[in-house]
Coordinates of C-alpha atoms and ligand atoms in Angstrom, one line a residue:
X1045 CA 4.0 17.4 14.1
X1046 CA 2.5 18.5 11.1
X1047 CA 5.8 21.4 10.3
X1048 CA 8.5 18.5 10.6
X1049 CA 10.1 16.7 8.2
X1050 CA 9.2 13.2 7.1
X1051 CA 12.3 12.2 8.9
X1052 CA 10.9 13.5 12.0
X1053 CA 7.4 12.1 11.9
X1054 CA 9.3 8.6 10.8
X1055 CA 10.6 9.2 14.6
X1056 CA 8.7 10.9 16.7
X1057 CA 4.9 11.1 14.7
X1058 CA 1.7 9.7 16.5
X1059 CA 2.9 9.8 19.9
X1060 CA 4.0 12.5 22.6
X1061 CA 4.3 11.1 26.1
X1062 CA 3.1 13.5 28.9
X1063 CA 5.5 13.8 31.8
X1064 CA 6.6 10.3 33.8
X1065 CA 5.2 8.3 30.6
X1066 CA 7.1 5.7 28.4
X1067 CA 9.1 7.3 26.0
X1068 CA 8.3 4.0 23.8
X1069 CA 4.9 3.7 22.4
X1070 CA 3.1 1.4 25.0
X1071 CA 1.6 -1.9 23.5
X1072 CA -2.0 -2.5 25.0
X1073 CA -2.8 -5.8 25.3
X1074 CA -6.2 -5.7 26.1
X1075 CA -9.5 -6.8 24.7
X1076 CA -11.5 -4.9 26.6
X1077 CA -11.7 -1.8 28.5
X1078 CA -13.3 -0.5 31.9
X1079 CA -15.9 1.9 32.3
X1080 CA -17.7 3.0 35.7
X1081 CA -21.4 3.7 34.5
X1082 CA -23.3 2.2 31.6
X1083 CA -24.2 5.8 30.3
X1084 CA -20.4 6.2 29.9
X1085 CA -19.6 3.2 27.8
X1086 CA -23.5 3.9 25.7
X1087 CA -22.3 7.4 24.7
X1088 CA -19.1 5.1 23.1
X1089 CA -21.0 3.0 21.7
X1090 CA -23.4 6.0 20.1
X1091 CA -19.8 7.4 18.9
X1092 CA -21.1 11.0 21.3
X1093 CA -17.9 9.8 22.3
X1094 CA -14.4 9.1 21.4
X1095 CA -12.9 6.4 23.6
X1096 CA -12.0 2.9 23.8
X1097 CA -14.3 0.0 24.4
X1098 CA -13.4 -3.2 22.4
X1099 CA -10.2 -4.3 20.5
X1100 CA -11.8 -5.5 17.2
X1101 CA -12.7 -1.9 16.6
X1102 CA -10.1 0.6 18.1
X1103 CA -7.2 -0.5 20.4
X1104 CA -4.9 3.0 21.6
X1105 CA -1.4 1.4 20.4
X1106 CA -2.8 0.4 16.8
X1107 CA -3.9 4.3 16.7
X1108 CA -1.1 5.6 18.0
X1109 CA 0.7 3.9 15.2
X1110 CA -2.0 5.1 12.7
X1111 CA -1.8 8.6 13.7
X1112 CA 1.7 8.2 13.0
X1113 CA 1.1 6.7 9.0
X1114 CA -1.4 9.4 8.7
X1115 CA 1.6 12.4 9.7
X1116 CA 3.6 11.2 7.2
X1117 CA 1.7 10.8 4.2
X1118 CA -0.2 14.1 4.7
X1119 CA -3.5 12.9 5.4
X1120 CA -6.2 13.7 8.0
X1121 CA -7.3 10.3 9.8
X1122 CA -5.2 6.6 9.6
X1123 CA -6.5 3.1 10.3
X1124 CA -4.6 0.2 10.8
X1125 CA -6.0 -3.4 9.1
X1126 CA -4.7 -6.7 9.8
X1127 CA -3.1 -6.6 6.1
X1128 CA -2.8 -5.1 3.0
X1129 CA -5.4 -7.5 1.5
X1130 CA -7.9 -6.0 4.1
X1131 CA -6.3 -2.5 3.9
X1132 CA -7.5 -2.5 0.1
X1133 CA -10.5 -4.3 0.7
X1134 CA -11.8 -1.9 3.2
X1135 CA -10.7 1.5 1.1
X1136 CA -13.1 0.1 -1.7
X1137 CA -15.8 -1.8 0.4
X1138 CA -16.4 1.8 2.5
X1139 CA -17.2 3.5 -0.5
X1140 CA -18.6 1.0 -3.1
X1141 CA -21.8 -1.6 -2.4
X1142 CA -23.5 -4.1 -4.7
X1143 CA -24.2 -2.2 -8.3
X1144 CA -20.9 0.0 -8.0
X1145 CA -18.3 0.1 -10.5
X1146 CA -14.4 0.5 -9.8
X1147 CA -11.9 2.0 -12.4
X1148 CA -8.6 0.2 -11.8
X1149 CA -5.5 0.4 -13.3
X1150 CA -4.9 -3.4 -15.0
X1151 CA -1.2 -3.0 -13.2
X1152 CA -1.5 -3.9 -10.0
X1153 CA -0.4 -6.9 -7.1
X1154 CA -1.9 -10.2 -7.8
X1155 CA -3.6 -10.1 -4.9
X1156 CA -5.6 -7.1 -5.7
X1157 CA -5.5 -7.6 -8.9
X1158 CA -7.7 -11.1 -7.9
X1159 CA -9.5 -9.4 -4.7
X1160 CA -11.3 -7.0 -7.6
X1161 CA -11.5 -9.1 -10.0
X1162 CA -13.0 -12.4 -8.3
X1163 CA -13.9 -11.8 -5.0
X1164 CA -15.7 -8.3 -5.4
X1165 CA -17.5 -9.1 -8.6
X1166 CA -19.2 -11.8 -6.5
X1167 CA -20.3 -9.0 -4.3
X1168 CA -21.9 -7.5 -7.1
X1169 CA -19.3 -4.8 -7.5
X1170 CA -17.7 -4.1 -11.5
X1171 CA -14.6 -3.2 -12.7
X1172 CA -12.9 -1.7 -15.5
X1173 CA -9.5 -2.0 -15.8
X1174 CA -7.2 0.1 -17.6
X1175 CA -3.5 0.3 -18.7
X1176 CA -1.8 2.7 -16.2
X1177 CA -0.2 4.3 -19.3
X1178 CA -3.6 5.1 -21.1
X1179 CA -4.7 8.6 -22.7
X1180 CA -6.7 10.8 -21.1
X1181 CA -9.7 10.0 -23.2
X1182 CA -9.0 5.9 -22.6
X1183 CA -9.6 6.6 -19.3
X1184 CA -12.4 8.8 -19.4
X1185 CA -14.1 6.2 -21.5
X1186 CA -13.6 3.5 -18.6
X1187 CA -16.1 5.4 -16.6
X1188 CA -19.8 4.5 -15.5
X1189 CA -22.7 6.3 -13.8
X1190 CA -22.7 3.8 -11.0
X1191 CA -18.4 4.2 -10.6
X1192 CA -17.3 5.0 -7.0
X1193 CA -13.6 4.8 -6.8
X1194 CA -10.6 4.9 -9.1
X1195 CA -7.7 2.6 -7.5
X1196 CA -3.7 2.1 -8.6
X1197 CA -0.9 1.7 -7.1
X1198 CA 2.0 4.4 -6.9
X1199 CA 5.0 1.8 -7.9
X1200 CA 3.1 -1.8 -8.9
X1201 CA 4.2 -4.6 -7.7
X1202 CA 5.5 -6.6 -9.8
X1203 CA 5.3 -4.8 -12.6
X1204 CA 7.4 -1.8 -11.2
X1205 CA 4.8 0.6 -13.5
X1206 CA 4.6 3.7 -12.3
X1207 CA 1.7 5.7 -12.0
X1208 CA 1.2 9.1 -13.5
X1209 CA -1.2 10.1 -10.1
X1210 CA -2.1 13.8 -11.4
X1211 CA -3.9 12.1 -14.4
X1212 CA -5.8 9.8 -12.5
X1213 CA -6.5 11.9 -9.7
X1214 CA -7.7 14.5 -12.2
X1215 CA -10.0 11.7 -13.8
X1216 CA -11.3 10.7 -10.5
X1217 CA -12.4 13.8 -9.6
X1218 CA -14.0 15.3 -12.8
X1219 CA -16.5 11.8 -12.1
X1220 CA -16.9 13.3 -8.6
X1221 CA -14.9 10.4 -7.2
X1222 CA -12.1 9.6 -5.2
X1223 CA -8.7 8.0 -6.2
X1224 CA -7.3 5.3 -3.4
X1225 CA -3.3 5.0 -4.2
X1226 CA -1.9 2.0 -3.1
X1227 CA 1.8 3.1 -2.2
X1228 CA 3.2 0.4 -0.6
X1229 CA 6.2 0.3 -2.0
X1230 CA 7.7 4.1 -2.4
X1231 CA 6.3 4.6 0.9
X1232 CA 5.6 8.0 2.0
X1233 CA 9.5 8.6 2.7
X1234 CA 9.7 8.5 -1.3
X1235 CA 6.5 9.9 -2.7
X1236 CA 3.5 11.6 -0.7
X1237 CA 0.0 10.6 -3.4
X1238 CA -2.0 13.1 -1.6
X1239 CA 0.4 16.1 -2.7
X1240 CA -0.6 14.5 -5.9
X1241 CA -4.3 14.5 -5.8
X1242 CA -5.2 11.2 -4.3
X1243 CA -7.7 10.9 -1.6
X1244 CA -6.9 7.6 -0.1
X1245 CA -3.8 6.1 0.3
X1246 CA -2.7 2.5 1.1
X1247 CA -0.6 0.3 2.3
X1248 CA 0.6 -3.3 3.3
X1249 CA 2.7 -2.4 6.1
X1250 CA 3.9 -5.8 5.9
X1251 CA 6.9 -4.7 3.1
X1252 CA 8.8 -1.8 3.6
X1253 CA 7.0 -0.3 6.4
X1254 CA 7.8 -2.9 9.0
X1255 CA 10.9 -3.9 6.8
X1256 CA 12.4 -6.5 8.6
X1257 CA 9.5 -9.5 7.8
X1258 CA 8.5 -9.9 11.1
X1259 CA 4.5 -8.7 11.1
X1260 CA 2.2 -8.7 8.4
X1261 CA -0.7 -5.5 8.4
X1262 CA -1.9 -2.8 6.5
X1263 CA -3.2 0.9 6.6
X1264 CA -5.4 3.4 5.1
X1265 CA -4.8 7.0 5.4
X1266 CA -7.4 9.7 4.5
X1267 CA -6.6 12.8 3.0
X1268 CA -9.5 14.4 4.7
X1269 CA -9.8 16.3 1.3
X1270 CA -12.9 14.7 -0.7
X1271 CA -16.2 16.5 -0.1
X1272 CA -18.2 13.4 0.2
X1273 CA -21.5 15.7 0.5
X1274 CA -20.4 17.3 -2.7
X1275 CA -20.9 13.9 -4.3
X1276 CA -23.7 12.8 -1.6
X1277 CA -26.0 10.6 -4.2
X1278 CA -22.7 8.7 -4.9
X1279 CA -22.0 7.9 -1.1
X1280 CA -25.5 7.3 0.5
X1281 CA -23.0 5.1 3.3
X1282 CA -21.7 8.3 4.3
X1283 CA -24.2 10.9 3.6
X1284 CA -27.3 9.2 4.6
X1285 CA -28.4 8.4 8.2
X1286 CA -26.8 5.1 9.5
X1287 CA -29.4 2.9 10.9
X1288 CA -26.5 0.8 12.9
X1289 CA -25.7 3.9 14.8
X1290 CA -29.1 5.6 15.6
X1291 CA -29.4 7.2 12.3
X1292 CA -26.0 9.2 12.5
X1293 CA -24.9 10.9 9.3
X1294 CA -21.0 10.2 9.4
X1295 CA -20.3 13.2 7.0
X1296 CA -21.8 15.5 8.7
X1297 CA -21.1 14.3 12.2
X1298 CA -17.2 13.5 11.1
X1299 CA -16.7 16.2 8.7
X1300 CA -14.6 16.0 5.1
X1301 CA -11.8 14.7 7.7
X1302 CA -13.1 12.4 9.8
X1303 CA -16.2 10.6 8.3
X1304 CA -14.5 7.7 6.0
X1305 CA -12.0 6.2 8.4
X1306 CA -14.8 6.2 11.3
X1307 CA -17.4 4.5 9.2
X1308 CA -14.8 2.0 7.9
X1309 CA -13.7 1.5 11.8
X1310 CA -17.4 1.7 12.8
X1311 CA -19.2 -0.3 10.0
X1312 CA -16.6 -2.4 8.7
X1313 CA -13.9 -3.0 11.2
X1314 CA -17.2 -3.7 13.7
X1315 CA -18.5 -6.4 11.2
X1316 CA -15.6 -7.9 9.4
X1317 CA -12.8 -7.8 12.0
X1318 CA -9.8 -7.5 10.4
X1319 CA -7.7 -5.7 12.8
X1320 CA -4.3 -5.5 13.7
X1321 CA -2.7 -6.9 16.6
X1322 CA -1.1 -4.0 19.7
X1323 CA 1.9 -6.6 19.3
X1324 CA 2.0 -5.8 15.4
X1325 CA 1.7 -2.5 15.6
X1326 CA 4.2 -2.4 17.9
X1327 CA 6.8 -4.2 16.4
X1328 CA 5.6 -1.7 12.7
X1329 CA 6.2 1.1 14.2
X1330 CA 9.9 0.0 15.4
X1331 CA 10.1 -0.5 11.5
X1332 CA 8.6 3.2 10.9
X1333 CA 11.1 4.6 13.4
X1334 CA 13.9 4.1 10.9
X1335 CA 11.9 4.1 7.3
X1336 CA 13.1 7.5 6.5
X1337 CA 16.8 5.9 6.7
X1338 CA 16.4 2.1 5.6
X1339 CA 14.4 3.7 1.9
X1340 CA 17.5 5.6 0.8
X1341 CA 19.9 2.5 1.4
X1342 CA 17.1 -0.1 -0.7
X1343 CA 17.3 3.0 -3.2
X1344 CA 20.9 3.1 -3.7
X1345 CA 21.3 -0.8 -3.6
X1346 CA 18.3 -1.4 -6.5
X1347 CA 20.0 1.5 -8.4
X1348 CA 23.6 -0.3 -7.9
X1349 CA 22.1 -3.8 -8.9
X1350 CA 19.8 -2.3 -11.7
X1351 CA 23.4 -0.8 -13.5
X1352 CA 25.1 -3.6 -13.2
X1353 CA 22.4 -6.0 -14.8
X1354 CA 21.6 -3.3 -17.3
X1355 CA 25.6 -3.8 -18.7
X1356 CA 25.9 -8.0 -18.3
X1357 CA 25.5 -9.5 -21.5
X1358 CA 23.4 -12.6 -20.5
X1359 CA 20.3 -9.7 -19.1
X1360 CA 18.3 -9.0 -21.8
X1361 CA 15.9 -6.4 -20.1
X1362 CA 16.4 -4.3 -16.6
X1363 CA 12.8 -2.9 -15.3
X1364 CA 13.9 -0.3 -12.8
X1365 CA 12.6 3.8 -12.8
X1366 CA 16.0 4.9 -11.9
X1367 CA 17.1 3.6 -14.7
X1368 CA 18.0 6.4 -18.0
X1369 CA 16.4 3.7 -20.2
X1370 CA 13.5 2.5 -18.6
X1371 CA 9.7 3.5 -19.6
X1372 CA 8.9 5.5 -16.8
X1373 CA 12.3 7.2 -16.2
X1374 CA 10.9 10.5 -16.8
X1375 CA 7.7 9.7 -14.6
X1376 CA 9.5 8.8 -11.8
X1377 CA 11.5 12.0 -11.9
X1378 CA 8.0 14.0 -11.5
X1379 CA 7.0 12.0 -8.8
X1380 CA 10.1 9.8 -7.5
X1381 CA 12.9 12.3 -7.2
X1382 CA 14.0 10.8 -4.5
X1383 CA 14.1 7.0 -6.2
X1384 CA 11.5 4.6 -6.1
X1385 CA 12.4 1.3 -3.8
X1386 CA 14.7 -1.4 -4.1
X1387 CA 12.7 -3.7 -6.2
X1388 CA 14.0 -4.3 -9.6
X1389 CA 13.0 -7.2 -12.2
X1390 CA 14.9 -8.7 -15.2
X1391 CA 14.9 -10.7 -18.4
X1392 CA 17.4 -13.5 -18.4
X1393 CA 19.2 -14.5 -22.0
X1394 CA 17.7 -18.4 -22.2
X1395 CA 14.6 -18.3 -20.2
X1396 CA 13.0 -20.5 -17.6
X1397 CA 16.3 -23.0 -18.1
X1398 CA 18.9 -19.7 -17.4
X1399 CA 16.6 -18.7 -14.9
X1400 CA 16.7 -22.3 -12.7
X1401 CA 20.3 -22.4 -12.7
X1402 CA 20.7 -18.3 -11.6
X1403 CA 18.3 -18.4 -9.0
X1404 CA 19.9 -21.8 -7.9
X1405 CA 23.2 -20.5 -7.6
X1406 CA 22.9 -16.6 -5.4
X1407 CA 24.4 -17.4 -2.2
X1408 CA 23.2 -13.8 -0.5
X1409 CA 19.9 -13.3 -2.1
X1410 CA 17.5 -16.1 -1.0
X1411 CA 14.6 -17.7 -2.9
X1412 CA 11.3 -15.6 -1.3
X1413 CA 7.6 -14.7 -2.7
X1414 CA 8.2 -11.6 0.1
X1415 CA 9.5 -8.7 -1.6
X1416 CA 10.4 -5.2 0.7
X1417 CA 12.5 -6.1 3.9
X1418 CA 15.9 -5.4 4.9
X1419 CA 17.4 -9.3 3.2
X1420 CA 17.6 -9.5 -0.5
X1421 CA 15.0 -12.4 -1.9
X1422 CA 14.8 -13.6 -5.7
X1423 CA 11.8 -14.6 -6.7
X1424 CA 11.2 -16.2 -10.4
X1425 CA 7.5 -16.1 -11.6
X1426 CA 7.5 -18.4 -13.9
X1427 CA 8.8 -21.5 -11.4
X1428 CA 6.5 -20.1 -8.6
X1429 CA 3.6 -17.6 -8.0
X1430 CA 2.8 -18.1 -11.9
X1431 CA 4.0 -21.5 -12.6
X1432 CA 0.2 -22.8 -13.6
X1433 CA 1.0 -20.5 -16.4
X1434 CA 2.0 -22.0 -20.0
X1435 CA 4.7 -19.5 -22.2
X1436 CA 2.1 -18.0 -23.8
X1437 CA -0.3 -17.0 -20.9
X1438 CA 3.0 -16.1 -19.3
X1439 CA 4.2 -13.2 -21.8
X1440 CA 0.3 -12.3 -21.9
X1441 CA 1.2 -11.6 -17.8
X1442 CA 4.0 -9.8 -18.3
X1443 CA 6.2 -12.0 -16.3
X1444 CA 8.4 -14.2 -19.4
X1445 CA 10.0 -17.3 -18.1
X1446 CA 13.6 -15.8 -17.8
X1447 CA 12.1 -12.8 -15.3
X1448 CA 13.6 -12.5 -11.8
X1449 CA 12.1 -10.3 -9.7
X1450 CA 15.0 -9.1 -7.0
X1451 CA 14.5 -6.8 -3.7
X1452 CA 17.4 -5.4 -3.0
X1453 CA 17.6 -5.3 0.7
X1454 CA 20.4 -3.5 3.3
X1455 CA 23.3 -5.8 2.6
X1456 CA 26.0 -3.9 1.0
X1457 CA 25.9 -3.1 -2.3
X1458 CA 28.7 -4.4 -3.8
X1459 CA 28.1 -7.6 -2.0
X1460 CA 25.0 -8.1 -3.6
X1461 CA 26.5 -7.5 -7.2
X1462 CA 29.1 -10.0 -6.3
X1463 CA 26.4 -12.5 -5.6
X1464 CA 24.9 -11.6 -9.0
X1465 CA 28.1 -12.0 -11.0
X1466 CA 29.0 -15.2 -9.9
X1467 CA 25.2 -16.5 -10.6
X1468 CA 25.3 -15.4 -13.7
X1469 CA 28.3 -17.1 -14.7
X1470 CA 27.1 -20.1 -14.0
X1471 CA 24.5 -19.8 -16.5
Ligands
PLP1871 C1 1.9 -7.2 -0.6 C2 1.1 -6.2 -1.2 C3 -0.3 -6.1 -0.9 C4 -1.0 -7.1 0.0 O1 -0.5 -6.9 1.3 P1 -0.5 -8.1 2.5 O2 0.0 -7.4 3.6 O3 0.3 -9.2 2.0 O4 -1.9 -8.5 2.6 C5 -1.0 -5.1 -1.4 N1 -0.5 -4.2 -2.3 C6 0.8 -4.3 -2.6 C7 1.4 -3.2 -3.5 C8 1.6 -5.3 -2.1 O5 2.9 -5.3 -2.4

């Protein structure tokens, strides 16, 4: 598969049925998995052997799917995680333990953003964060002797920041580090981070991915590029014998392409759990099977929506990289040439009050914390995901009362600016 285009790995990637075999991907729905001697299911179980034994660490349609994520961004070896929560969690967690630090860009989804922040720290693991549009020297400063991983996300949700990845990757790497890129929302159709220099890659399969709001999941993809042994005081969970598995050494049993997602399937997918349904995976790569032609339509509809906005007098402020005027036009040209997604977010003339009576009035677009399927959602911070924020704290966020976050979905264009232009006369 490796020589096609994105468009055909979107199709055909992950799976090739042999003669008299489904054409569609088959869903598995099994826990478990028969074996005729012991010996044969203990050389599994001693990973001597690839094979199947238990759900809750490796089911064949949930790799099949994988195989498929890891085609099209590039990379050498996929997992597929319950969500994007876990996706994330597990990218960090394989490489960082109790007295590791994290460099993080400060722009990232809430969820992360708190995952890091709270819920690692309690593990004993630090952070630094940083402004995704730092120096060079800012960013060197951010590092430690005891950092292990430098994360960001390609287009951040919902800031709609986007990273510069050479520069971070570059960072990374100098540290003798890797740099996970969560990129959820370009999706590999519109950017590829490991062409960049990352060495992990995300996502939360749940938005664009699937793109119709019908499974929640997540993925990590490995480049199959970082020379953990290079680095092998850093990573003593990779390059050091693993007492759980009779002392095996995953980097050198797994090589540079194979050891990180086996020891994250092995280790953590083994002791944690957080695994994706056959019936999930299924129904994500139906979503997959068209990616390559749903991103372009989102593209075309957030570019339509973000132009009109940008011109009507009661929007103050239109965040969207396709725009000439936005921060990160130039950015996004390097690494979005294609366009971005169909998120875009905006400033509304008379704040929270202008904001109430818009989001009350779309017709088409519905009221949604989801962002990244095929129907257009609204969302406005200030009245919901951040609404234990006062003005001040608010503006400190980012998000000021009059923002509306919109995902544009598949509806047509000029449908959807129709919607717009009657809620905003209401205001
Ligand atoms: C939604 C989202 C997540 C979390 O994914 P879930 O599937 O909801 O767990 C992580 N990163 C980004 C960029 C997201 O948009």
């Amino acid at each position: 598969m490796s020589d096609y285009s994105i468009n055909t790995k979107c199709v055909q990637g992950g799976y090739t049925p042999g003669n008299g075999e489904p054409r569609q991907i088959p869903i598995i729905q099994s826990t478990t998995f028969k074996y005729e001697t012991s010996e044969a299911m203990g050389r599994l179980f001693d990973l001597e052997e690839s094979g199947y034994f238990y759900s809750r660490l490796q089911n064949p349609t949930c790799d099949m799917v994988a195989a498929k994520i890891a085609e099209m961004e590039g990379g050498a070896a996929a997992m597929l995680t319950s969500s994007g929560q876990a996706a994330n969690f597990f990218a960090l967690f394989n490489i960082c333990e109790s007295g590791s630090h994290i460099v993080s860009s400060s722009s990232i989804y809430g969820g992360t953003f708190n995952l890091i922040s709270v819920t690692m720290a309690k593990m004993g693991i630090e952070v630094t964060f940083v402004d995704p549009d730092c120096t060079e020297e800012e960013l060197e400063a951010a590092f430690q002797d005891n950092t292990r991983a430098v994360f960001g996300e390609t287009i951040a949700n919902p800031a709609l920041t986007v990273l510069d990845i050479e520069k971070f990757a570059k960072a990374a790497h100098a540290h003798g580090v890797p740099l996970i890129v969560d990129n959820t929302f370009p999706t590999p159709v519109n950017c590829r981070p490991i062409e960049w220099g990352a060495d992990i890659v995300t996502h939360s399969t749940t938005k664009y991915m699937d793109g119709h709001g019908a499974a929640v999941g997540g993925a990590i993809v490995d480049s199959g590029k970082f020379d953990w042994m290079a680095h092998a005081d850093k990573f003593p969970g990779l390059c050091t014998p693993d007492d759980s598995y009779h002392g095996i050494t995953y980097a050198e049993k797994f090589g540079i392409g194979g050891a990180f997602i086996t020891k994250c399937t092995a280790q953590l997918m083994r002791d944690l759990g957080c695994v994706q349904s056959p019936q999930s995976a299924f129904i994500l790569n139906l979503g997959l099977e068209s990616l390559h032609v749903r991103m372009p339509r989102h593209v075309e509809n957030g570019q339509a929506v973000a132009e009109f906005l940008e011109a009507h007098d009661k929007v103050t402020k239109v965040n969207y990289s396709g725009l000439k005027s936005d921060k990160y036009y130039e950015i996004a040209q390097k690494y979005l040439p294609n366009g971005g997604c169909g998120v875009v977010s905006f400033e509304l003339k008379g704040g929270r009050a202008a904001a109430e009576v818009f989001m009350k009035n779309l017709k088409l677009a519905a009221i949604e914390t989801h962002v990244a399927d095929a129907r257009t959602c609204c969302l406005n911070p200030a009245t919901s995901t951040h609404r234990q924020m006062n003005e001040e704290q608010l503006i400190a966020a980012g998000v000021p009362s009059g923002l509306v976050r919109m995902s544009c979905g598949l509806e047509d264009k000029k449908d959807l600016i129709a919607d717009l232009a009657q809620a905003l006369d209401k205001i």
